[in-house]
mmCIF file with all atom_site columns, C-alpha atoms in Angstrom:
data_model
loop_
_atom_site.group_PDB
_atom_site.id
_atom_site.type_symbol
_atom_site.label_atom_id
_atom_site.label_alt_id
_atom_site.label_comp_id
_atom_site.label_asym_id
_atom_site.label_entity_id
_atom_site.label_seq_id
_atom_site.pdbx_PDB_ins_code
_atom_site.Cartn_x
_atom_site.Cartn_y
_atom_site.Cartn_z
_atom_site.occupancy
_atom_site.B_iso_or_equiv
_atom_site.pdbx_formal_charge
_atom_site.auth_seq_id
_atom_site.auth_comp_id
_atom_site.auth_asym_id
_atom_site.auth_atom_id
_atom_site.pdbx_PDB_model_num
ATOM 1   C CA . UNK X 1 1   ? -22.521 -8.308 -15.605 1.00 0.00 ? 24  UNK X CA 1
ATOM 2   C CA . UNK X 1 2   ? -24.435 -5.169 -14.675 1.00 0.00 ? 25  UNK X CA 1
ATOM 3   C CA . UNK X 1 3   ? -27.041 -3.859 -17.078 1.00 0.00 ? 26  UNK X CA 1
ATOM 4   C CA . UNK X 1 4   ? -26.345 -0.486 -18.678 1.00 0.00 ? 27  UNK X CA 1
ATOM 5   C CA . UNK X 1 5   ? -27.909 2.499  -16.922 1.00 0.00 ? 28  UNK X CA 1
ATOM 6   C CA . UNK X 1 6   ? -31.274 3.581  -18.243 1.00 0.00 ? 29  UNK X CA 1
ATOM 7   C CA . UNK X 1 7   ? -31.432 6.794  -20.218 1.00 0.00 ? 30  UNK X CA 1
ATOM 8   C CA . UNK X 1 8   ? -32.871 9.808  -18.387 1.00 0.00 ? 31  UNK X CA 1
ATOM 9   C CA . UNK X 1 9   ? -36.627 10.053 -18.790 1.00 0.00 ? 32  UNK X CA 1
ATOM 10  C CA . UNK X 1 10  ? -39.151 12.880 -18.301 1.00 0.00 ? 33  UNK X CA 1
ATOM 11  C CA . UNK X 1 11  ? -42.944 12.649 -18.380 1.00 0.00 ? 34  UNK X CA 1
ATOM 12  C CA . UNK X 1 12  ? -44.917 15.627 -19.659 1.00 0.00 ? 35  UNK X CA 1
ATOM 13  C CA . UNK X 1 13  ? -48.650 15.921 -19.061 1.00 0.00 ? 36  UNK X CA 1
ATOM 14  C CA . UNK X 1 14  ? -50.184 18.954 -20.816 1.00 0.00 ? 37  UNK X CA 1
ATOM 15  C CA . UNK X 1 15  ? -53.628 20.335 -20.158 1.00 0.00 ? 38  UNK X CA 1
ATOM 16  C CA . UNK X 1 16  ? -55.999 19.598 -23.018 1.00 0.00 ? 39  UNK X CA 1
ATOM 17  C CA . UNK X 1 17  ? -55.953 23.043 -24.639 1.00 0.00 ? 40  UNK X CA 1
ATOM 18  C CA . UNK X 1 18  ? -53.805 24.084 -27.596 1.00 0.00 ? 41  UNK X CA 1
ATOM 19  C CA . UNK X 1 19  ? -52.398 27.134 -25.804 1.00 0.00 ? 42  UNK X CA 1
ATOM 20  C CA . UNK X 1 20  ? -51.160 24.885 -23.013 1.00 0.00 ? 43  UNK X CA 1
ATOM 21  C CA . UNK X 1 21  ? -50.086 21.913 -25.126 1.00 0.00 ? 44  UNK X CA 1
ATOM 22  C CA . UNK X 1 22  ? -48.010 23.703 -27.775 1.00 0.00 ? 45  UNK X CA 1
ATOM 23  C CA . UNK X 1 23  ? -45.483 25.288 -25.373 1.00 0.00 ? 46  UNK X CA 1
ATOM 24  C CA . UNK X 1 24  ? -45.035 21.919 -23.659 1.00 0.00 ? 47  UNK X CA 1
ATOM 25  C CA . UNK X 1 25  ? -44.399 20.308 -27.037 1.00 0.00 ? 48  UNK X CA 1
ATOM 26  C CA . UNK X 1 26  ? -41.669 22.890 -27.632 1.00 0.00 ? 49  UNK X CA 1
ATOM 27  C CA . UNK X 1 27  ? -40.229 22.045 -24.220 1.00 0.00 ? 50  UNK X CA 1
ATOM 28  C CA . UNK X 1 28  ? -40.442 18.329 -25.069 1.00 0.00 ? 51  UNK X CA 1
ATOM 29  C CA . UNK X 1 29  ? -38.435 18.898 -28.236 1.00 0.00 ? 52  UNK X CA 1
ATOM 30  C CA . UNK X 1 30  ? -35.799 20.913 -26.380 1.00 0.00 ? 53  UNK X CA 1
ATOM 31  C CA . UNK X 1 31  ? -35.480 18.187 -23.734 1.00 0.00 ? 54  UNK X CA 1
ATOM 32  C CA . UNK X 1 32  ? -35.304 15.440 -26.352 1.00 0.00 ? 55  UNK X CA 1
ATOM 33  C CA . UNK X 1 33  ? -32.439 17.240 -28.127 1.00 0.00 ? 56  UNK X CA 1
ATOM 34  C CA . UNK X 1 34  ? -30.453 16.679 -24.909 1.00 0.00 ? 57  UNK X CA 1
ATOM 35  C CA . UNK X 1 35  ? -30.845 12.898 -25.460 1.00 0.00 ? 58  UNK X CA 1
ATOM 36  C CA . UNK X 1 36  ? -33.484 12.638 -22.741 1.00 0.00 ? 59  UNK X CA 1
ATOM 37  C CA . UNK X 1 37  ? -36.468 10.407 -23.415 1.00 0.00 ? 60  UNK X CA 1
ATOM 38  C CA . UNK X 1 38  ? -39.778 12.270 -23.165 1.00 0.00 ? 61  UNK X CA 1
ATOM 39  C CA . UNK X 1 39  ? -43.115 10.580 -22.652 1.00 0.00 ? 62  UNK X CA 1
ATOM 40  C CA . UNK X 1 40  ? -46.128 12.804 -23.295 1.00 0.00 ? 63  UNK X CA 1
ATOM 41  C CA . UNK X 1 41  ? -49.333 11.662 -21.641 1.00 0.00 ? 64  UNK X CA 1
ATOM 42  C CA . UNK X 1 42  ? -52.477 12.666 -23.490 1.00 0.00 ? 65  UNK X CA 1
ATOM 43  C CA . UNK X 1 43  ? -55.883 11.481 -24.619 1.00 0.00 ? 66  UNK X CA 1
ATOM 44  C CA . UNK X 1 44  ? -56.603 9.774  -27.971 1.00 0.00 ? 67  UNK X CA 1
ATOM 45  C CA . UNK X 1 45  ? -58.207 12.835 -29.558 1.00 0.00 ? 68  UNK X CA 1
ATOM 46  C CA . UNK X 1 46  ? -55.277 15.068 -28.588 1.00 0.00 ? 69  UNK X CA 1
ATOM 47  C CA . UNK X 1 47  ? -52.702 12.445 -29.580 1.00 0.00 ? 70  UNK X CA 1
ATOM 48  C CA . UNK X 1 48  ? -53.451 12.976 -33.265 1.00 0.00 ? 71  UNK X CA 1
ATOM 49  C CA . UNK X 1 49  ? -52.261 16.581 -33.364 1.00 0.00 ? 72  UNK X CA 1
ATOM 50  C CA . UNK X 1 50  ? -49.436 15.973 -30.889 1.00 0.00 ? 73  UNK X CA 1
ATOM 51  C CA . UNK X 1 51  ? -48.018 13.064 -32.889 1.00 0.00 ? 74  UNK X CA 1
ATOM 52  C CA . UNK X 1 52  ? -47.907 15.225 -36.025 1.00 0.00 ? 75  UNK X CA 1
ATOM 53  C CA . UNK X 1 53  ? -46.064 17.922 -34.096 1.00 0.00 ? 76  UNK X CA 1
ATOM 54  C CA . UNK X 1 54  ? -43.380 15.605 -32.703 1.00 0.00 ? 77  UNK X CA 1
ATOM 55  C CA . UNK X 1 55  ? -43.101 13.112 -35.580 1.00 0.00 ? 78  UNK X CA 1
ATOM 56  C CA . UNK X 1 56  ? -39.455 13.938 -36.331 1.00 0.00 ? 79  UNK X CA 1
ATOM 57  C CA . UNK X 1 57  ? -38.294 13.549 -32.737 1.00 0.00 ? 80  UNK X CA 1
ATOM 58  C CA . UNK X 1 58  ? -37.345 9.932  -32.022 1.00 0.00 ? 81  UNK X CA 1
ATOM 59  C CA . UNK X 1 59  ? -36.852 10.524 -28.270 1.00 0.00 ? 82  UNK X CA 1
ATOM 60  C CA . UNK X 1 60  ? -40.464 11.657 -27.797 1.00 0.00 ? 83  UNK X CA 1
ATOM 61  C CA . UNK X 1 61  ? -43.140 9.055  -27.161 1.00 0.00 ? 84  UNK X CA 1
ATOM 62  C CA . UNK X 1 62  ? -46.894 9.358  -26.683 1.00 0.00 ? 85  UNK X CA 1
ATOM 63  C CA . UNK X 1 63  ? -48.825 7.470  -24.074 1.00 0.00 ? 86  UNK X CA 1
ATOM 64  C CA . UNK X 1 64  ? -52.590 7.667  -24.373 1.00 0.00 ? 87  UNK X CA 1
ATOM 65  C CA . UNK X 1 65  ? -55.010 7.545  -21.478 1.00 0.00 ? 88  UNK X CA 1
ATOM 66  C CA . UNK X 1 66  ? -58.724 7.691  -22.097 1.00 0.00 ? 89  UNK X CA 1
ATOM 67  C CA . UNK X 1 67  ? -60.683 10.809 -21.288 1.00 0.00 ? 90  UNK X CA 1
ATOM 68  C CA . UNK X 1 68  ? -63.400 10.092 -18.730 1.00 0.00 ? 91  UNK X CA 1
ATOM 69  C CA . UNK X 1 69  ? -66.698 8.873  -20.125 1.00 0.00 ? 92  UNK X CA 1
ATOM 70  C CA . UNK X 1 70  ? -68.574 9.017  -16.808 1.00 0.00 ? 93  UNK X CA 1
ATOM 71  C CA . UNK X 1 71  ? -69.230 12.739 -17.233 1.00 0.00 ? 94  UNK X CA 1
ATOM 72  C CA . UNK X 1 72  ? -73.024 12.914 -17.478 1.00 0.00 ? 95  UNK X CA 1
ATOM 73  C CA . UNK X 1 73  ? -73.291 14.184 -13.899 1.00 0.00 ? 96  UNK X CA 1
ATOM 74  C CA . UNK X 1 74  ? -70.912 17.011 -14.800 1.00 0.00 ? 97  UNK X CA 1
ATOM 75  C CA . UNK X 1 75  ? -73.051 18.133 -17.725 1.00 0.00 ? 98  UNK X CA 1
ATOM 76  C CA . UNK X 1 76  ? -70.200 17.842 -20.192 1.00 0.00 ? 99  UNK X CA 1
ATOM 77  C CA . UNK X 1 77  ? -71.102 16.564 -23.670 1.00 0.00 ? 100 UNK X CA 1
ATOM 78  C CA . UNK X 1 78  ? -69.476 13.266 -24.627 1.00 0.00 ? 101 UNK X CA 1
ATOM 79  C CA . UNK X 1 79  ? -66.555 13.188 -27.023 1.00 0.00 ? 102 UNK X CA 1
ATOM 80  C CA . UNK X 1 80  ? -64.939 16.422 -25.858 1.00 0.00 ? 103 UNK X CA 1
ATOM 81  C CA . UNK X 1 81  ? -61.259 16.010 -25.028 1.00 0.00 ? 104 UNK X CA 1
ATOM 82  C CA . UNK X 1 82  ? -59.948 19.509 -25.684 1.00 0.00 ? 105 UNK X CA 1
ATOM 83  C CA . UNK X 1 83  ? -61.146 22.976 -24.744 1.00 0.00 ? 106 UNK X CA 1
ATOM 84  C CA . UNK X 1 84  ? -61.312 23.844 -28.454 1.00 0.00 ? 107 UNK X CA 1
ATOM 85  C CA . UNK X 1 85  ? -64.190 21.358 -28.706 1.00 0.00 ? 108 UNK X CA 1
ATOM 86  C CA . UNK X 1 86  ? -66.301 23.001 -25.998 1.00 0.00 ? 109 UNK X CA 1
ATOM 87  C CA . UNK X 1 87  ? -69.587 24.246 -27.481 1.00 0.00 ? 110 UNK X CA 1
ATOM 88  C CA . UNK X 1 88  ? -69.399 27.279 -25.169 1.00 0.00 ? 111 UNK X CA 1
ATOM 89  C CA . UNK X 1 89  ? -67.377 28.528 -22.222 1.00 0.00 ? 112 UNK X CA 1
ATOM 90  C CA . UNK X 1 90  ? -70.272 27.431 -19.993 1.00 0.00 ? 113 UNK X CA 1
ATOM 91  C CA . UNK X 1 91  ? -68.662 23.987 -20.190 1.00 0.00 ? 114 UNK X CA 1
ATOM 92  C CA . UNK X 1 92  ? -65.247 25.187 -18.982 1.00 0.00 ? 115 UNK X CA 1
ATOM 93  C CA . UNK X 1 93  ? -65.737 24.251 -15.320 1.00 0.00 ? 116 UNK X CA 1
ATOM 94  C CA . UNK X 1 94  ? -67.298 20.836 -16.078 1.00 0.00 ? 117 UNK X CA 1
ATOM 95  C CA . UNK X 1 95  ? -64.315 20.174 -18.361 1.00 0.00 ? 118 UNK X CA 1
ATOM 96  C CA . UNK X 1 96  ? -61.886 21.037 -15.544 1.00 0.00 ? 119 UNK X CA 1
ATOM 97  C CA . UNK X 1 97  ? -63.792 18.690 -13.233 1.00 0.00 ? 120 UNK X CA 1
ATOM 98  C CA . UNK X 1 98  ? -63.662 15.925 -15.828 1.00 0.00 ? 121 UNK X CA 1
ATOM 99  C CA . UNK X 1 99  ? -59.873 16.201 -16.080 1.00 0.00 ? 122 UNK X CA 1
ATOM 100 C CA . UNK X 1 100 ? -59.658 15.319 -12.381 1.00 0.00 ? 123 UNK X CA 1
ATOM 101 C CA . UNK X 1 101 ? -60.957 11.883 -13.337 1.00 0.00 ? 124 UNK X CA 1
ATOM 102 C CA . UNK X 1 102 ? -57.685 11.338 -15.221 1.00 0.00 ? 125 UNK X CA 1
ATOM 103 C CA . UNK X 1 103 ? -55.931 10.865 -11.879 1.00 0.00 ? 126 UNK X CA 1
ATOM 104 C CA . UNK X 1 104 ? -56.461 7.096  -11.693 1.00 0.00 ? 127 UNK X CA 1
ATOM 105 C CA . UNK X 1 105 ? -55.227 6.391  -15.251 1.00 0.00 ? 128 UNK X CA 1
ATOM 106 C CA . UNK X 1 106 ? -52.249 8.708  -14.619 1.00 0.00 ? 129 UNK X CA 1
ATOM 107 C CA . UNK X 1 107 ? -51.376 6.821  -11.454 1.00 0.00 ? 130 UNK X CA 1
ATOM 108 C CA . UNK X 1 108 ? -51.708 3.532  -13.342 1.00 0.00 ? 131 UNK X CA 1
ATOM 109 C CA . UNK X 1 109 ? -49.095 4.832  -15.802 1.00 0.00 ? 132 UNK X CA 1
ATOM 110 C CA . UNK X 1 110 ? -46.760 5.717  -12.935 1.00 0.00 ? 133 UNK X CA 1
ATOM 111 C CA . UNK X 1 111 ? -47.376 2.319  -11.322 1.00 0.00 ? 134 UNK X CA 1
ATOM 112 C CA . UNK X 1 112 ? -46.496 0.547  -14.579 1.00 0.00 ? 135 UNK X CA 1
ATOM 113 C CA . UNK X 1 113 ? -43.341 2.634  -14.851 1.00 0.00 ? 136 UNK X CA 1
ATOM 114 C CA . UNK X 1 114 ? -42.453 1.758  -11.252 1.00 0.00 ? 137 UNK X CA 1
ATOM 115 C CA . UNK X 1 115 ? -43.067 -1.943 -11.899 1.00 0.00 ? 138 UNK X CA 1
ATOM 116 C CA . UNK X 1 116 ? -40.771 -1.770 -14.941 1.00 0.00 ? 139 UNK X CA 1
ATOM 117 C CA . UNK X 1 117 ? -38.204 0.235  -12.938 1.00 0.00 ? 140 UNK X CA 1
ATOM 118 C CA . UNK X 1 118 ? -38.411 3.169  -15.350 1.00 0.00 ? 141 UNK X CA 1
ATOM 119 C CA . UNK X 1 119 ? -39.895 5.914  -13.188 1.00 0.00 ? 142 UNK X CA 1
ATOM 120 C CA . UNK X 1 120 ? -39.143 9.316  -14.718 1.00 0.00 ? 143 UNK X CA 1
ATOM 121 C CA . UNK X 1 121 ? -36.685 11.756 -13.204 1.00 0.00 ? 144 UNK X CA 1
ATOM 122 C CA . UNK X 1 122 ? -39.635 14.179 -13.032 1.00 0.00 ? 145 UNK X CA 1
ATOM 123 C CA . UNK X 1 123 ? -43.136 14.888 -14.274 1.00 0.00 ? 146 UNK X CA 1
ATOM 124 C CA . UNK X 1 124 ? -43.887 18.263 -15.816 1.00 0.00 ? 147 UNK X CA 1
ATOM 125 C CA . UNK X 1 125 ? -47.609 18.888 -15.728 1.00 0.00 ? 148 UNK X CA 1
ATOM 126 C CA . UNK X 1 126 ? -49.858 21.837 -16.386 1.00 0.00 ? 149 UNK X CA 1
ATOM 127 C CA . UNK X 1 127 ? -51.040 23.881 -13.428 1.00 0.00 ? 150 UNK X CA 1
ATOM 128 C CA . UNK X 1 128 ? -54.651 22.993 -14.309 1.00 0.00 ? 151 UNK X CA 1
ATOM 129 C CA . UNK X 1 129 ? -53.707 19.387 -13.510 1.00 0.00 ? 152 UNK X CA 1
ATOM 130 C CA . UNK X 1 130 ? -52.809 20.285 -9.919  1.00 0.00 ? 153 UNK X CA 1
ATOM 131 C CA . UNK X 1 131 ? -53.843 16.840 -8.648  1.00 0.00 ? 154 UNK X CA 1
ATOM 132 C CA . UNK X 1 132 ? -50.726 15.401 -10.338 1.00 0.00 ? 155 UNK X CA 1
ATOM 133 C CA . UNK X 1 133 ? -48.674 16.832 -7.450  1.00 0.00 ? 156 UNK X CA 1
ATOM 134 C CA . UNK X 1 134 ? -50.148 14.378 -4.918  1.00 0.00 ? 157 UNK X CA 1
ATOM 135 C CA . UNK X 1 135 ? -49.893 11.502 -7.385  1.00 0.00 ? 158 UNK X CA 1
ATOM 136 C CA . UNK X 1 136 ? -46.230 12.239 -8.031  1.00 0.00 ? 159 UNK X CA 1
ATOM 137 C CA . UNK X 1 137 ? -45.534 12.591 -4.314  1.00 0.00 ? 160 UNK X CA 1
ATOM 138 C CA . UNK X 1 138 ? -47.112 9.170  -3.735  1.00 0.00 ? 161 UNK X CA 1
ATOM 139 C CA . UNK X 1 139 ? -44.658 7.674  -6.250  1.00 0.00 ? 162 UNK X CA 1
ATOM 140 C CA . UNK X 1 140 ? -41.653 9.685  -5.081  1.00 0.00 ? 163 UNK X CA 1
ATOM 141 C CA . UNK X 1 141 ? -41.336 11.469 -8.418  1.00 0.00 ? 164 UNK X CA 1
ATOM 142 C CA . UNK X 1 142 ? -40.602 15.217 -8.471  1.00 0.00 ? 165 UNK X CA 1
ATOM 143 C CA . UNK X 1 143 ? -43.366 17.215 -10.137 1.00 0.00 ? 166 UNK X CA 1
ATOM 144 C CA . UNK X 1 144 ? -42.673 20.501 -11.881 1.00 0.00 ? 167 UNK X CA 1
ATOM 145 C CA . UNK X 1 145 ? -45.609 22.773 -12.622 1.00 0.00 ? 168 UNK X CA 1
ATOM 146 C CA . UNK X 1 146 ? -46.013 24.439 -16.003 1.00 0.00 ? 169 UNK X CA 1
ATOM 147 C CA . UNK X 1 147 ? -47.672 27.845 -16.180 1.00 0.00 ? 170 UNK X CA 1
ATOM 148 C CA . UNK X 1 148 ? -48.391 28.899 -19.743 1.00 0.00 ? 171 UNK X CA 1
ATOM 149 C CA . UNK X 1 149 ? -49.059 32.528 -18.962 1.00 0.00 ? 172 UNK X CA 1
ATOM 150 C CA . UNK X 1 150 ? -46.556 35.324 -19.366 1.00 0.00 ? 173 UNK X CA 1
ATOM 151 C CA . UNK X 1 151 ? -44.425 36.682 -16.566 1.00 0.00 ? 174 UNK X CA 1
ATOM 152 C CA . UNK X 1 152 ? -46.485 39.840 -15.944 1.00 0.00 ? 175 UNK X CA 1
ATOM 153 C CA . UNK X 1 153 ? -49.810 38.056 -15.592 1.00 0.00 ? 176 UNK X CA 1
ATOM 154 C CA . UNK X 1 154 ? -48.151 35.385 -13.440 1.00 0.00 ? 177 UNK X CA 1
ATOM 155 C CA . UNK X 1 155 ? -46.665 38.035 -11.140 1.00 0.00 ? 178 UNK X CA 1
ATOM 156 C CA . UNK X 1 156 ? -50.027 39.787 -10.822 1.00 0.00 ? 179 UNK X CA 1
ATOM 157 C CA . UNK X 1 157 ? -51.792 36.506 -10.055 1.00 0.00 ? 180 UNK X CA 1
ATOM 158 C CA . UNK X 1 158 ? -49.243 35.587 -7.381  1.00 0.00 ? 181 UNK X CA 1
ATOM 159 C CA . UNK X 1 159 ? -49.472 39.066 -5.876  1.00 0.00 ? 182 UNK X CA 1
ATOM 160 C CA . UNK X 1 160 ? -53.266 38.895 -5.708  1.00 0.00 ? 183 UNK X CA 1
ATOM 161 C CA . UNK X 1 161 ? -53.090 35.488 -4.017  1.00 0.00 ? 184 UNK X CA 1
ATOM 162 C CA . UNK X 1 162 ? -50.403 36.535 -1.543  1.00 0.00 ? 185 UNK X CA 1
ATOM 163 C CA . UNK X 1 163 ? -51.954 39.883 -0.643  1.00 0.00 ? 186 UNK X CA 1
ATOM 164 C CA . UNK X 1 164 ? -55.613 38.951 -0.833  1.00 0.00 ? 187 UNK X CA 1
ATOM 165 C CA . UNK X 1 165 ? -57.839 40.849 1.548   1.00 0.00 ? 188 UNK X CA 1
ATOM 166 C CA . UNK X 1 166 ? -60.951 39.405 3.066   1.00 0.00 ? 189 UNK X CA 1
ATOM 167 C CA . UNK X 1 167 ? -64.139 41.205 4.055   1.00 0.00 ? 190 UNK X CA 1
ATOM 168 C CA . UNK X 1 168 ? -63.137 40.584 7.677   1.00 0.00 ? 191 UNK X CA 1
ATOM 169 C CA . UNK X 1 169 ? -59.704 42.156 7.331   1.00 0.00 ? 192 UNK X CA 1
ATOM 170 C CA . UNK X 1 170 ? -59.041 45.585 8.736   1.00 0.00 ? 193 UNK X CA 1
ATOM 171 C CA . UNK X 1 171 ? -56.780 46.489 5.835   1.00 0.00 ? 194 UNK X CA 1
ATOM 172 C CA . UNK X 1 172 ? -58.480 48.937 3.550   1.00 0.00 ? 195 UNK X CA 1
ATOM 173 C CA . UNK X 1 173 ? -58.403 48.581 -0.183  1.00 0.00 ? 196 UNK X CA 1
ATOM 174 C CA . UNK X 1 174 ? -58.833 51.548 -2.442  1.00 0.00 ? 197 UNK X CA 1
ATOM 175 C CA . UNK X 1 175 ? -59.529 50.899 -6.097  1.00 0.00 ? 198 UNK X CA 1
ATOM 176 C CA . UNK X 1 176 ? -56.979 52.295 -8.486  1.00 0.00 ? 199 UNK X CA 1
ATOM 177 C CA . UNK X 1 177 ? -56.783 52.736 -12.196 1.00 0.00 ? 200 UNK X CA 1
ATOM 178 C CA . UNK X 1 178 ? -54.021 51.422 -14.391 1.00 0.00 ? 201 UNK X CA 1
ATOM 179 C CA . UNK X 1 179 ? -53.237 53.425 -17.481 1.00 0.00 ? 202 UNK X CA 1
ATOM 180 C CA . UNK X 1 180 ? -51.003 52.703 -20.381 1.00 0.00 ? 203 UNK X CA 1
ATOM 181 C CA . UNK X 1 181 ? -49.227 55.473 -22.256 1.00 0.00 ? 204 UNK X CA 1
#
């Protein structure tokens, strides 16, 4: 007798900042209302607030991975797992670098899911966790990127990237002023 098919499953991996986590929690709730299991990957410190936010959603599960502790070379104070805990914005870049050390624990989660034959239908991760793309590709899992910014700022950012000029380019650039009525 064949075993029943497994329920659809999505993994969500938010960046460790409230402004990035909260919209992904809303997305998690919306997905879970469609009877899709959601696993949110986070660190122990962030799990406390996330678990309170999703407590009434039985299809949402938390999976904790430890924030890197080998961060002395980065200059990041120990115990910081969220941008709200940064003593100053001078620690922003070291924090970003520290999150790259979450790659191995993330891949261990995917490996465990593969071993148990419960790989997710996709991973939705924050754009600050860009390294998750390669990890997901290695496991054959589609990765969707989450951008928390609004449409206008996203369009401007994409335009700047696509139409970037370099000092070597022959295309001239004249400054212009934007005004708002």
